[in-house]
Coordinates of C-alpha atoms in Angstrom, one line a residue:
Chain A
X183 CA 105.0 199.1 144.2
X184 CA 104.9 201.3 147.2
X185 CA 107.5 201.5 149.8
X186 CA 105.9 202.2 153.4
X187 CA 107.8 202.8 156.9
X188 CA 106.1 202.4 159.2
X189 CA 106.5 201.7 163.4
X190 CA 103.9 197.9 163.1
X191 CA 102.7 195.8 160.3
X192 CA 100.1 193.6 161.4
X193 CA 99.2 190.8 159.3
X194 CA 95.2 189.7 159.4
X195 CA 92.7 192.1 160.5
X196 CA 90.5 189.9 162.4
X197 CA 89.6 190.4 166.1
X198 CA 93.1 190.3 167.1
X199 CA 94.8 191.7 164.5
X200 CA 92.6 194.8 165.2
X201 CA 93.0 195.1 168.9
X202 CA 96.8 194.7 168.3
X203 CA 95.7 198.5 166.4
X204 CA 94.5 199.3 169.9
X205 CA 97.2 198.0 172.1
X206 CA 100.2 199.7 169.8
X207 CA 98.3 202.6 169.6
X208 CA 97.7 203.3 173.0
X209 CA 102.2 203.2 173.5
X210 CA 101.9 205.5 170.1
X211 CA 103.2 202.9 167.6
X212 CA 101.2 203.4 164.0
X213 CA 100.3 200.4 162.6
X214 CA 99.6 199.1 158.9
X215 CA 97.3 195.9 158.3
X216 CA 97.1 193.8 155.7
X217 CA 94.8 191.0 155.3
X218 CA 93.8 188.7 152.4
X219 CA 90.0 189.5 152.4
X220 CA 88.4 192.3 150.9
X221 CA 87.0 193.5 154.3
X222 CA 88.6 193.7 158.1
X223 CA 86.7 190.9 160.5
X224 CA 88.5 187.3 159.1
X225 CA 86.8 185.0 159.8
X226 CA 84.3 186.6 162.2
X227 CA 83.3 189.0 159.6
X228 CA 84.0 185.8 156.3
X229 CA 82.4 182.8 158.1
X230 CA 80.2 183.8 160.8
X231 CA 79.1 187.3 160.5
X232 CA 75.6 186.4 162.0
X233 CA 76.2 184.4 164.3
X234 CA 76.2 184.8 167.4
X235 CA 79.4 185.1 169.9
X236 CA 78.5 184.5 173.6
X237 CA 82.3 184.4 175.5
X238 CA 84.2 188.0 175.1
X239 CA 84.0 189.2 178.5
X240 CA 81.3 191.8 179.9
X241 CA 78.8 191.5 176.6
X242 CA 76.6 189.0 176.7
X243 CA 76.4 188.0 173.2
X244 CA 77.1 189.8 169.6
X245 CA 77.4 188.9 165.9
X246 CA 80.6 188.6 164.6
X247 CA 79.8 191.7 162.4
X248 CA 79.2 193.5 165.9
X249 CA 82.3 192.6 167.3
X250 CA 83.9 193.6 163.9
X251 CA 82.5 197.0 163.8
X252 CA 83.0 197.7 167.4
X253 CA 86.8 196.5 167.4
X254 CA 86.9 199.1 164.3
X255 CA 85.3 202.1 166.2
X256 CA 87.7 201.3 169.3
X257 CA 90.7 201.3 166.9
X258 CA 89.6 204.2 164.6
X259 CA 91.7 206.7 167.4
X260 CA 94.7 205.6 166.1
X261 CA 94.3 206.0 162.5
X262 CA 95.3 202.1 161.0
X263 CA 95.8 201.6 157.5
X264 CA 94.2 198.8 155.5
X265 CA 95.6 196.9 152.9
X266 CA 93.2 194.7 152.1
X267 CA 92.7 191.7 149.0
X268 CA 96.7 191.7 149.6
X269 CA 98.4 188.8 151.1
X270 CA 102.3 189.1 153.0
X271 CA 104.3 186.9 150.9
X272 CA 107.9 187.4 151.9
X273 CA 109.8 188.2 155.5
X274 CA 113.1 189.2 154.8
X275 CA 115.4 190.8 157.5
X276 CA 117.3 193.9 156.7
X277 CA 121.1 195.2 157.9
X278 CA 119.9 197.5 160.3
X279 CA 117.4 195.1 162.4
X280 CA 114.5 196.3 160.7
X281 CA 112.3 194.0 158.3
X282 CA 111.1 194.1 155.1
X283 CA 107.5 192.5 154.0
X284 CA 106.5 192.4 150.6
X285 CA 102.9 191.8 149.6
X286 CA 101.3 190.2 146.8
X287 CA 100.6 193.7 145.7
X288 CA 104.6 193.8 144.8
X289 CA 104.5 196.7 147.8
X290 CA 107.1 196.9 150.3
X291 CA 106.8 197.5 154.1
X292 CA 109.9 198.2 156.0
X293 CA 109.3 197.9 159.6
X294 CA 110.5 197.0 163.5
X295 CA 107.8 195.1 164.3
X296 CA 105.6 192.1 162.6
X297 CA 103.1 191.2 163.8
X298 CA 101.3 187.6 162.4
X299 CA 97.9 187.8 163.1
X300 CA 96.5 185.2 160.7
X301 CA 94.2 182.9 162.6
X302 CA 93.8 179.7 160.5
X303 CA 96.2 181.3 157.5
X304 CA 95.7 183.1 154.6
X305 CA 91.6 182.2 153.1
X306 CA 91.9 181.1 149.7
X307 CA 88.7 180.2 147.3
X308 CA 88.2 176.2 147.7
X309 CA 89.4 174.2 144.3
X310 CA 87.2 171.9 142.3
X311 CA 88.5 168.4 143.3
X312 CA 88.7 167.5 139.9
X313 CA 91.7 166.2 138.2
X314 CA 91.7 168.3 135.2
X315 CA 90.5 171.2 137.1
X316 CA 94.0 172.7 136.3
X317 CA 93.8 173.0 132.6
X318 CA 91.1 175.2 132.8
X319 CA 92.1 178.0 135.2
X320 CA 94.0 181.1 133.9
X321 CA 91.5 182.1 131.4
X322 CA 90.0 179.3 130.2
X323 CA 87.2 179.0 131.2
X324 CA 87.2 177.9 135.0
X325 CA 87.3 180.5 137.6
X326 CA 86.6 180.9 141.6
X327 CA 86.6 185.1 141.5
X328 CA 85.3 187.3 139.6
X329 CA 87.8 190.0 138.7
X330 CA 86.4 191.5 135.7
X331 CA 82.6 190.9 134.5
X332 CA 83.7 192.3 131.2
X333 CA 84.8 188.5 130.6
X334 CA 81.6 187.1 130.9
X335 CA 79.8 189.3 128.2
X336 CA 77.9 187.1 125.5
X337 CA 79.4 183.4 127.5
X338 CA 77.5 180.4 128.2
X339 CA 78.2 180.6 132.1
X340 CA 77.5 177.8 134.7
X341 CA 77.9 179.2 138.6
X342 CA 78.9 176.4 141.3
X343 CA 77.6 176.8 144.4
X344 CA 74.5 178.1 146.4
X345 CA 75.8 180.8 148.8
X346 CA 76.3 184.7 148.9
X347 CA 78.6 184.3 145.8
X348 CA 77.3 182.2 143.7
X349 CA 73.7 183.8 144.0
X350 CA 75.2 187.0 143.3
X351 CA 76.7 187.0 140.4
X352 CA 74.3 184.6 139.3
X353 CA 71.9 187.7 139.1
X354 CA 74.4 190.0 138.4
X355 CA 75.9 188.7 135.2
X356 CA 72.3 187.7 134.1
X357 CA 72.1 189.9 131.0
X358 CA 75.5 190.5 130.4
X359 CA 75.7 187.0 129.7
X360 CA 74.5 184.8 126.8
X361 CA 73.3 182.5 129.5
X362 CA 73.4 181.9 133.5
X363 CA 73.0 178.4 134.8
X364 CA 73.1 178.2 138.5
X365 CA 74.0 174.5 139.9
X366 CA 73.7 173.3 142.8
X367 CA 73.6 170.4 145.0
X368 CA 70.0 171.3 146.8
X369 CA 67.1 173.9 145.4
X370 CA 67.5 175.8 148.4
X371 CA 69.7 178.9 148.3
X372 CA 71.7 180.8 151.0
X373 CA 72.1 184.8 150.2
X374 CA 70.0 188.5 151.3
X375 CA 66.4 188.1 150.9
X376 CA 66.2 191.0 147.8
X377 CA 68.7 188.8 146.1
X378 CA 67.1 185.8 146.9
X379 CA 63.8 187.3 145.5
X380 CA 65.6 188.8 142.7
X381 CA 67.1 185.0 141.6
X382 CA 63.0 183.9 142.2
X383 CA 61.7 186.8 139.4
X384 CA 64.8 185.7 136.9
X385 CA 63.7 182.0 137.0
X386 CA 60.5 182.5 136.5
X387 CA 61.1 185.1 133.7
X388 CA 63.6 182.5 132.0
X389 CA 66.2 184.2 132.6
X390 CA 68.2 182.1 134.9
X391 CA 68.3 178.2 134.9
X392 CA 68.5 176.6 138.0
X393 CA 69.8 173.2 137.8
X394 CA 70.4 170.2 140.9
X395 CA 73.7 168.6 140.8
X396 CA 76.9 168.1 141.1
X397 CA 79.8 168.8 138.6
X398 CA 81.4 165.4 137.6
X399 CA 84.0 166.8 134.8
X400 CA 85.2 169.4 132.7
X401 CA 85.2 168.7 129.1
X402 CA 87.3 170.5 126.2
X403 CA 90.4 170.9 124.3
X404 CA 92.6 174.1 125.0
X405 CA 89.4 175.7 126.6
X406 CA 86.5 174.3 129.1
X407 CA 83.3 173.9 126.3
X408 CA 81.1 171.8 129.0
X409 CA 80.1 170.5 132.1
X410 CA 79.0 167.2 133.1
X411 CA 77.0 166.9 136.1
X412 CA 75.2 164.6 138.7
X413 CA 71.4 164.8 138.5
X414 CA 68.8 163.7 139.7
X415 CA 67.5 162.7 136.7
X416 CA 71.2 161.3 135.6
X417 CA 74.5 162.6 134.3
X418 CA 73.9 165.7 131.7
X419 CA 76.6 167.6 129.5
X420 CA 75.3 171.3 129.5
X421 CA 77.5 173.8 127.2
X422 CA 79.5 176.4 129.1
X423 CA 82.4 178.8 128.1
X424 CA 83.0 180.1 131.4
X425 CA 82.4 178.1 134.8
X426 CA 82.5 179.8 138.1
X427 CA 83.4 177.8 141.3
X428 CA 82.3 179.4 144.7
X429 CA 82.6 176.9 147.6
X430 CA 83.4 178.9 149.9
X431 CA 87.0 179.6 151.3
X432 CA 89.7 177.7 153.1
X433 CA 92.8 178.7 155.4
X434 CA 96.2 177.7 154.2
X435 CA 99.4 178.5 156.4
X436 CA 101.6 178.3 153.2
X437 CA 103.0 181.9 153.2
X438 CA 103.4 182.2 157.0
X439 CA 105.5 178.6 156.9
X440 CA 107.6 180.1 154.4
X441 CA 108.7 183.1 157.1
X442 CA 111.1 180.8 158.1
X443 CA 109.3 180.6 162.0
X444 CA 109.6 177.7 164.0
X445 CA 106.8 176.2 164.3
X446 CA 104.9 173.7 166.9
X447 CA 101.7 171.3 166.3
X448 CA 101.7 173.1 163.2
X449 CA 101.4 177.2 164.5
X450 CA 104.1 179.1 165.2
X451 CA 105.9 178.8 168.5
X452 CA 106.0 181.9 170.9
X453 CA 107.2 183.1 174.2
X454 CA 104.1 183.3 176.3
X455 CA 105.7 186.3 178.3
X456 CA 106.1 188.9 175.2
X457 CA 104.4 186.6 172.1
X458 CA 107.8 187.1 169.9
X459 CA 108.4 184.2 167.4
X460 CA 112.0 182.8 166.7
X461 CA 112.5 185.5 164.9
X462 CA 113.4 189.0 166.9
X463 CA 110.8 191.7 165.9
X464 CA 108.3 189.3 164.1
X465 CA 105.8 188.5 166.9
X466 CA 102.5 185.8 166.2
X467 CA 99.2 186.7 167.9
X468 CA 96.0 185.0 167.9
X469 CA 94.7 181.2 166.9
X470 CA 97.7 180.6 164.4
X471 CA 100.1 180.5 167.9
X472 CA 100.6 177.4 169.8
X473 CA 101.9 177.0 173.4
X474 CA 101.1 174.7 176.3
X475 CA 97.9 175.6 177.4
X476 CA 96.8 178.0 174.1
X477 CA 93.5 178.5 174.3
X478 CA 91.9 179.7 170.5
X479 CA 89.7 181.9 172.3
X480 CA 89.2 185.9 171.0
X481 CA 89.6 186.8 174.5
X482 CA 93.0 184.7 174.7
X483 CA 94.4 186.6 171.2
X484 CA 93.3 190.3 173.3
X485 CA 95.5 189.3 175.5
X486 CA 98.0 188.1 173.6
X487 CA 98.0 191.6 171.5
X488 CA 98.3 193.6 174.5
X489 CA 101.7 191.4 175.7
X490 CA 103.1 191.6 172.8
X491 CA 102.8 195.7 172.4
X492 CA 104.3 196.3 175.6
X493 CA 107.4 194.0 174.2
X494 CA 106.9 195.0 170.6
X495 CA 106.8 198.8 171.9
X496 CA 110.5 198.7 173.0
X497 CA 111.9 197.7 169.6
X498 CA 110.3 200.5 168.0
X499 CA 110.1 203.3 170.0
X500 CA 113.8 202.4 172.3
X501 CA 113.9 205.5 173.7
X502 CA 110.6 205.9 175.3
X503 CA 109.6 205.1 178.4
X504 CA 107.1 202.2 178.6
X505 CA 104.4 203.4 181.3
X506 CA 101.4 201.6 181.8
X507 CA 98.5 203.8 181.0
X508 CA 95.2 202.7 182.0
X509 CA 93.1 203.2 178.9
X510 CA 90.7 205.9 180.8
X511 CA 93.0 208.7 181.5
X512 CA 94.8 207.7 178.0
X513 CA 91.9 207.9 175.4
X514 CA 90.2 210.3 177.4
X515 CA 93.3 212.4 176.1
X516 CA 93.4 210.8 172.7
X517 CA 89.6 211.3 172.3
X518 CA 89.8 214.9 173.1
X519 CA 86.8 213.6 175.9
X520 CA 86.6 216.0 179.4
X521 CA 87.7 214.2 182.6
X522 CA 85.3 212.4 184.5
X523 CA 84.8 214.1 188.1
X524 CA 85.1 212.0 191.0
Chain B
X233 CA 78.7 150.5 172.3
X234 CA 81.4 150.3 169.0
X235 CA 81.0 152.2 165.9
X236 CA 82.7 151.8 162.6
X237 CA 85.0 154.6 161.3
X238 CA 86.5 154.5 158.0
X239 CA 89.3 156.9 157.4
X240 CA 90.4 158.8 154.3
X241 CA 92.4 156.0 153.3
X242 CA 89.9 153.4 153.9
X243 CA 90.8 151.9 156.9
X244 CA 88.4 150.9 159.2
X245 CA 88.2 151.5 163.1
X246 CA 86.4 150.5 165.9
X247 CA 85.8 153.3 167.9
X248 CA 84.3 153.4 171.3
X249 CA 81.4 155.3 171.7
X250 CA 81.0 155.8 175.6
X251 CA 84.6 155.8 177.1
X252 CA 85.4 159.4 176.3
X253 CA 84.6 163.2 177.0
X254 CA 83.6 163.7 173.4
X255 CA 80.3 165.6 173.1
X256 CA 79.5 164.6 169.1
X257 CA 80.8 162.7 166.4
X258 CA 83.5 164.6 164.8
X259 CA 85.5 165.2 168.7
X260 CA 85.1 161.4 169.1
X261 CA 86.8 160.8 165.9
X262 CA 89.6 163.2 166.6
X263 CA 89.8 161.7 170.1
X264 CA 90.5 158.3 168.6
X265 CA 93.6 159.8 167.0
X266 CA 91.6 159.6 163.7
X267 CA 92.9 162.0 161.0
X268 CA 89.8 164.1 160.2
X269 CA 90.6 168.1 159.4
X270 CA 87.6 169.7 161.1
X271 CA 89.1 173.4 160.5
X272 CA 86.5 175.6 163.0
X273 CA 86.6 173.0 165.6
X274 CA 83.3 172.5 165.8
X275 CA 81.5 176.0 164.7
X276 CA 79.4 174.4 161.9
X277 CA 80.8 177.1 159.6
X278 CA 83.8 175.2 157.3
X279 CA 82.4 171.5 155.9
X280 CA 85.6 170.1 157.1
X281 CA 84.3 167.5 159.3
X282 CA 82.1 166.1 156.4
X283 CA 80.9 162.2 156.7
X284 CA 79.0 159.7 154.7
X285 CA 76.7 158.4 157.6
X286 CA 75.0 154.6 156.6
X287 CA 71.7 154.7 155.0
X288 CA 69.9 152.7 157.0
X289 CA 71.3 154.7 160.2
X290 CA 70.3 158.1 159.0
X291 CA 66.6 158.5 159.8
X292 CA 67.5 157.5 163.7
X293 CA 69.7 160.4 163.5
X294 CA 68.4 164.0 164.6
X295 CA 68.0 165.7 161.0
X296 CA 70.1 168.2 159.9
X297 CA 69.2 171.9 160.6
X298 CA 69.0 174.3 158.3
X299 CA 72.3 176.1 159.4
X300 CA 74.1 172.4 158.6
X301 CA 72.6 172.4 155.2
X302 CA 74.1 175.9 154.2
X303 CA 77.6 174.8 155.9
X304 CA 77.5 171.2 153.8
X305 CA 77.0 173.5 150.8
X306 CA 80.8 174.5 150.6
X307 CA 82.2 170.6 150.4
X308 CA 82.1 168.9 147.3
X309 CA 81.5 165.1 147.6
X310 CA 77.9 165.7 148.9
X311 CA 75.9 162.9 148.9
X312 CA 72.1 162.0 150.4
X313 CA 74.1 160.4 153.2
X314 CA 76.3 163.4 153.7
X315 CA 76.6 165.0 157.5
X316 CA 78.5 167.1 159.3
X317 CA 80.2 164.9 162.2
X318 CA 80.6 168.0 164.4
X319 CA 76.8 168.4 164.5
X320 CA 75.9 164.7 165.6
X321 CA 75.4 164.3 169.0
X322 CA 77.4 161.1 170.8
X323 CA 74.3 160.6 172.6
X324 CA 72.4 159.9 169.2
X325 CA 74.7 157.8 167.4
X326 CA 72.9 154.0 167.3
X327 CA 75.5 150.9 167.7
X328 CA 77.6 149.1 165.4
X329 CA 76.9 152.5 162.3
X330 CA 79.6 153.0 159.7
X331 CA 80.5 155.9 159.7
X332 CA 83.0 157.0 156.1
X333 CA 85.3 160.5 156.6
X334 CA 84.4 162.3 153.3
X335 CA 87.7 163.0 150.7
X336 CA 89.8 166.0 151.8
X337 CA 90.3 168.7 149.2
X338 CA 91.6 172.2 149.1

């Protein structure tokens, strides 16, 4: 329950979030970030970390790790702060013009400048589409994270799903468990090659059951004590105390919409010249933005950072004079670097 | 050339396959003001677009790649038929298939 002051809070560290880092920086504004995910990159570094990205300007192509890491090197200089698995869940404006933004963490950020940097909202794990889905979360017996593996010790688990998360804790809880019994709709697997080989050596061993299908339904009274699923071969019942659920994530704009933003098509509305929302102070970057002719490009949201710092940079610093630096003399300063001779 | 689209609620549409700009399925269905959620816009990475293709029309279809198979593995209703409508070209899609949007779900 931390109280922070601080000149920026930046909400989403994916590509633009983190060159907003840059773009503050460079007029001296220290920034805090906090993003939902349990790493900095959103959805470059959550959906497409391998793939390749062929439009940012002057390199050719790069994963979206790469442009993750590199973003993060650029931005290191000015020392942001990560708050990450932590999602803003209330903008409230204070006496003095300031604002305050509370997390999910119950912590408190007081600040002149917001900065909504969310893409496609805040990623939350997909639900089972299943009616009754609901009884058994909260403990009993379905969940879509693990928090504590202590929970699974000596269970009858069943893991949905056949990516990075499903294989592994598949292999991880394998032991701890009573049982592991991966399902999934295909035999094939997406996850790193040594876990991949690692699931191979527990199904031959016995150790894991791998099983095609679908889930159809939860069964049991006050807690989940089965699963039915699709086969191949037919609908089967297979005993389970704990079920876990990964099917990936998916973007919801709840929080942001509750800001009380106006919004257009959706996104939140902005002034193209200085990418402020409706509100003064709280200023919207990036793909969750929408105004004639928005473009959800990366390149697009770099520009859109660096706009919005040179407006952003007058509420919190209103004393300073806003010069335009070109970035060589500045970080050649910041990074302690020897001039360049002409 | 028409194709059938059925929509979450089980309507039905004709859609026109030639008329417009789109380059594959899931643009031609958004172009035709047809509610389909296709969350990356086209990126192969979200399951969003997810269809039910007719049987009979699937094996004229370029097969999925491997890359489509690990994306289809995050929706839920996944079926034989199941594709990804951002990933089939307009060029490949025969006349006259039905072509079902998959249920939405969070």
């Amino acid at each position: 329950m931390a109280i922070t002051e601080t000149d920026a809070v930046i909400i989403g560290a994916g590509p633009c979030g983190l060159f907003a880092v840059f773009e503050l920086g460079m007029l001296n504004a220290q920034c805090h970030l906090i993003d939902i995910l349990d790493k900095p990159g959103g959805q470059c570094a959550e959906l497409y970390p391998d793939k390749p990205i062929y439009d940012i300007p002057a390199i050719p192509s790069l994963t979206g790790k790469e442009l993750t890491d590199n973003l993060l090197e650029q931005t290191a200089p000015f020392n942001p702060v990560f708050h990450l698995n932590t999602r803003a869940d209330a903008l409230e404006a204070m006496d003095d013009g300031r604002w305050k933004l509370t997390t999910s963490t119950g912590d408190e950020f007081i600040t002149r400048a917001v900065v909504i940097a969310a893409g496609g909202g805040s990623f939350n794990p997909r639900k089972l589409p299943l009616a009754e889905a609901g009884r058994y979360v909260d403990g009993k017996g379905l969940s879509y994270a693990v928090r504590d593996a202590q929970a699974f010790s000596g269970k009858r688990v069943v893991i949905a799903g056949g990516g990075d998360s499903a294989v592994d804790w598949a292999v991880a809880l394998t032991g701890r468990a009573a049982h592991v019994t991966l399902v999934h709709r295909r035999s094939e697997f997406r996850a790193a090659p040594a876990t991949l080989a690692k699931l191979q050596s527990l199904m031959e061993a016995g150790q894991i059951d791998v099983q095609v299908g679908t889930i159809l339904a939860l069964h049991g009274e006050d807690h989940l004590q089965s699963v039915e699923l699709n086969t191949p071969a037919g609908a089967i019942q297979l005993p389970c105390d704990e079920l876990l659920a990964f099917y990936g994530l998916v973007a919801s704009l709840e929080e942001v919409s509750s800001f009380g933003l106006t919004m257009r098509n959706g996104r939140v509305a902005v002034d193209t010249s200085n990418f402020e929302t409706s509100l003064p102070g709280v200023y919207a970057i990036g793909d969750i933005t929408d105004y004639p002719g928005k473009l959800k490009l990366i390149l697009s949201g770099f520009h859109e950072a660096a706009l919005m710092a040179h407006h952003a940079i007058q509420r919190i610093h209103p004393q300073a004079r806003n010069t335009f630096q070109h970035s060589t003399t500045a970080m050649q300063l910041r990074l302690g670097k020897e001039k360049t001779t002409c | 050339m028409l194709i059938t689209v059925v929509d979450q609620q089980g309507q039905a549409h004709q859609v026109e396959t030639q008329d417009g700009t789109a380059s594959n399925l899931m643009e031609l269905i958004a172009d035709a003001n047809i509610n389909i959620r296709a969350e990356c816009a086209g990126g192969c990475v979200c399951a969003t677009c997810h269809v039910y293709i007719e049987e009979s029309a699937l094996p004229l279809l370029p097969p999925p790649a491997e890359d489509e198979e690990c994306t289809l593995d995050l929706a839920y209703h996944v079926r034989a038929n199941s594709r990804l409508a951002c990933q089939i070209p307009v060029t490949n899609l025969p006349a006259g298939i039905n072509v079902v949007i998959a249920p939405d779900w969070q």
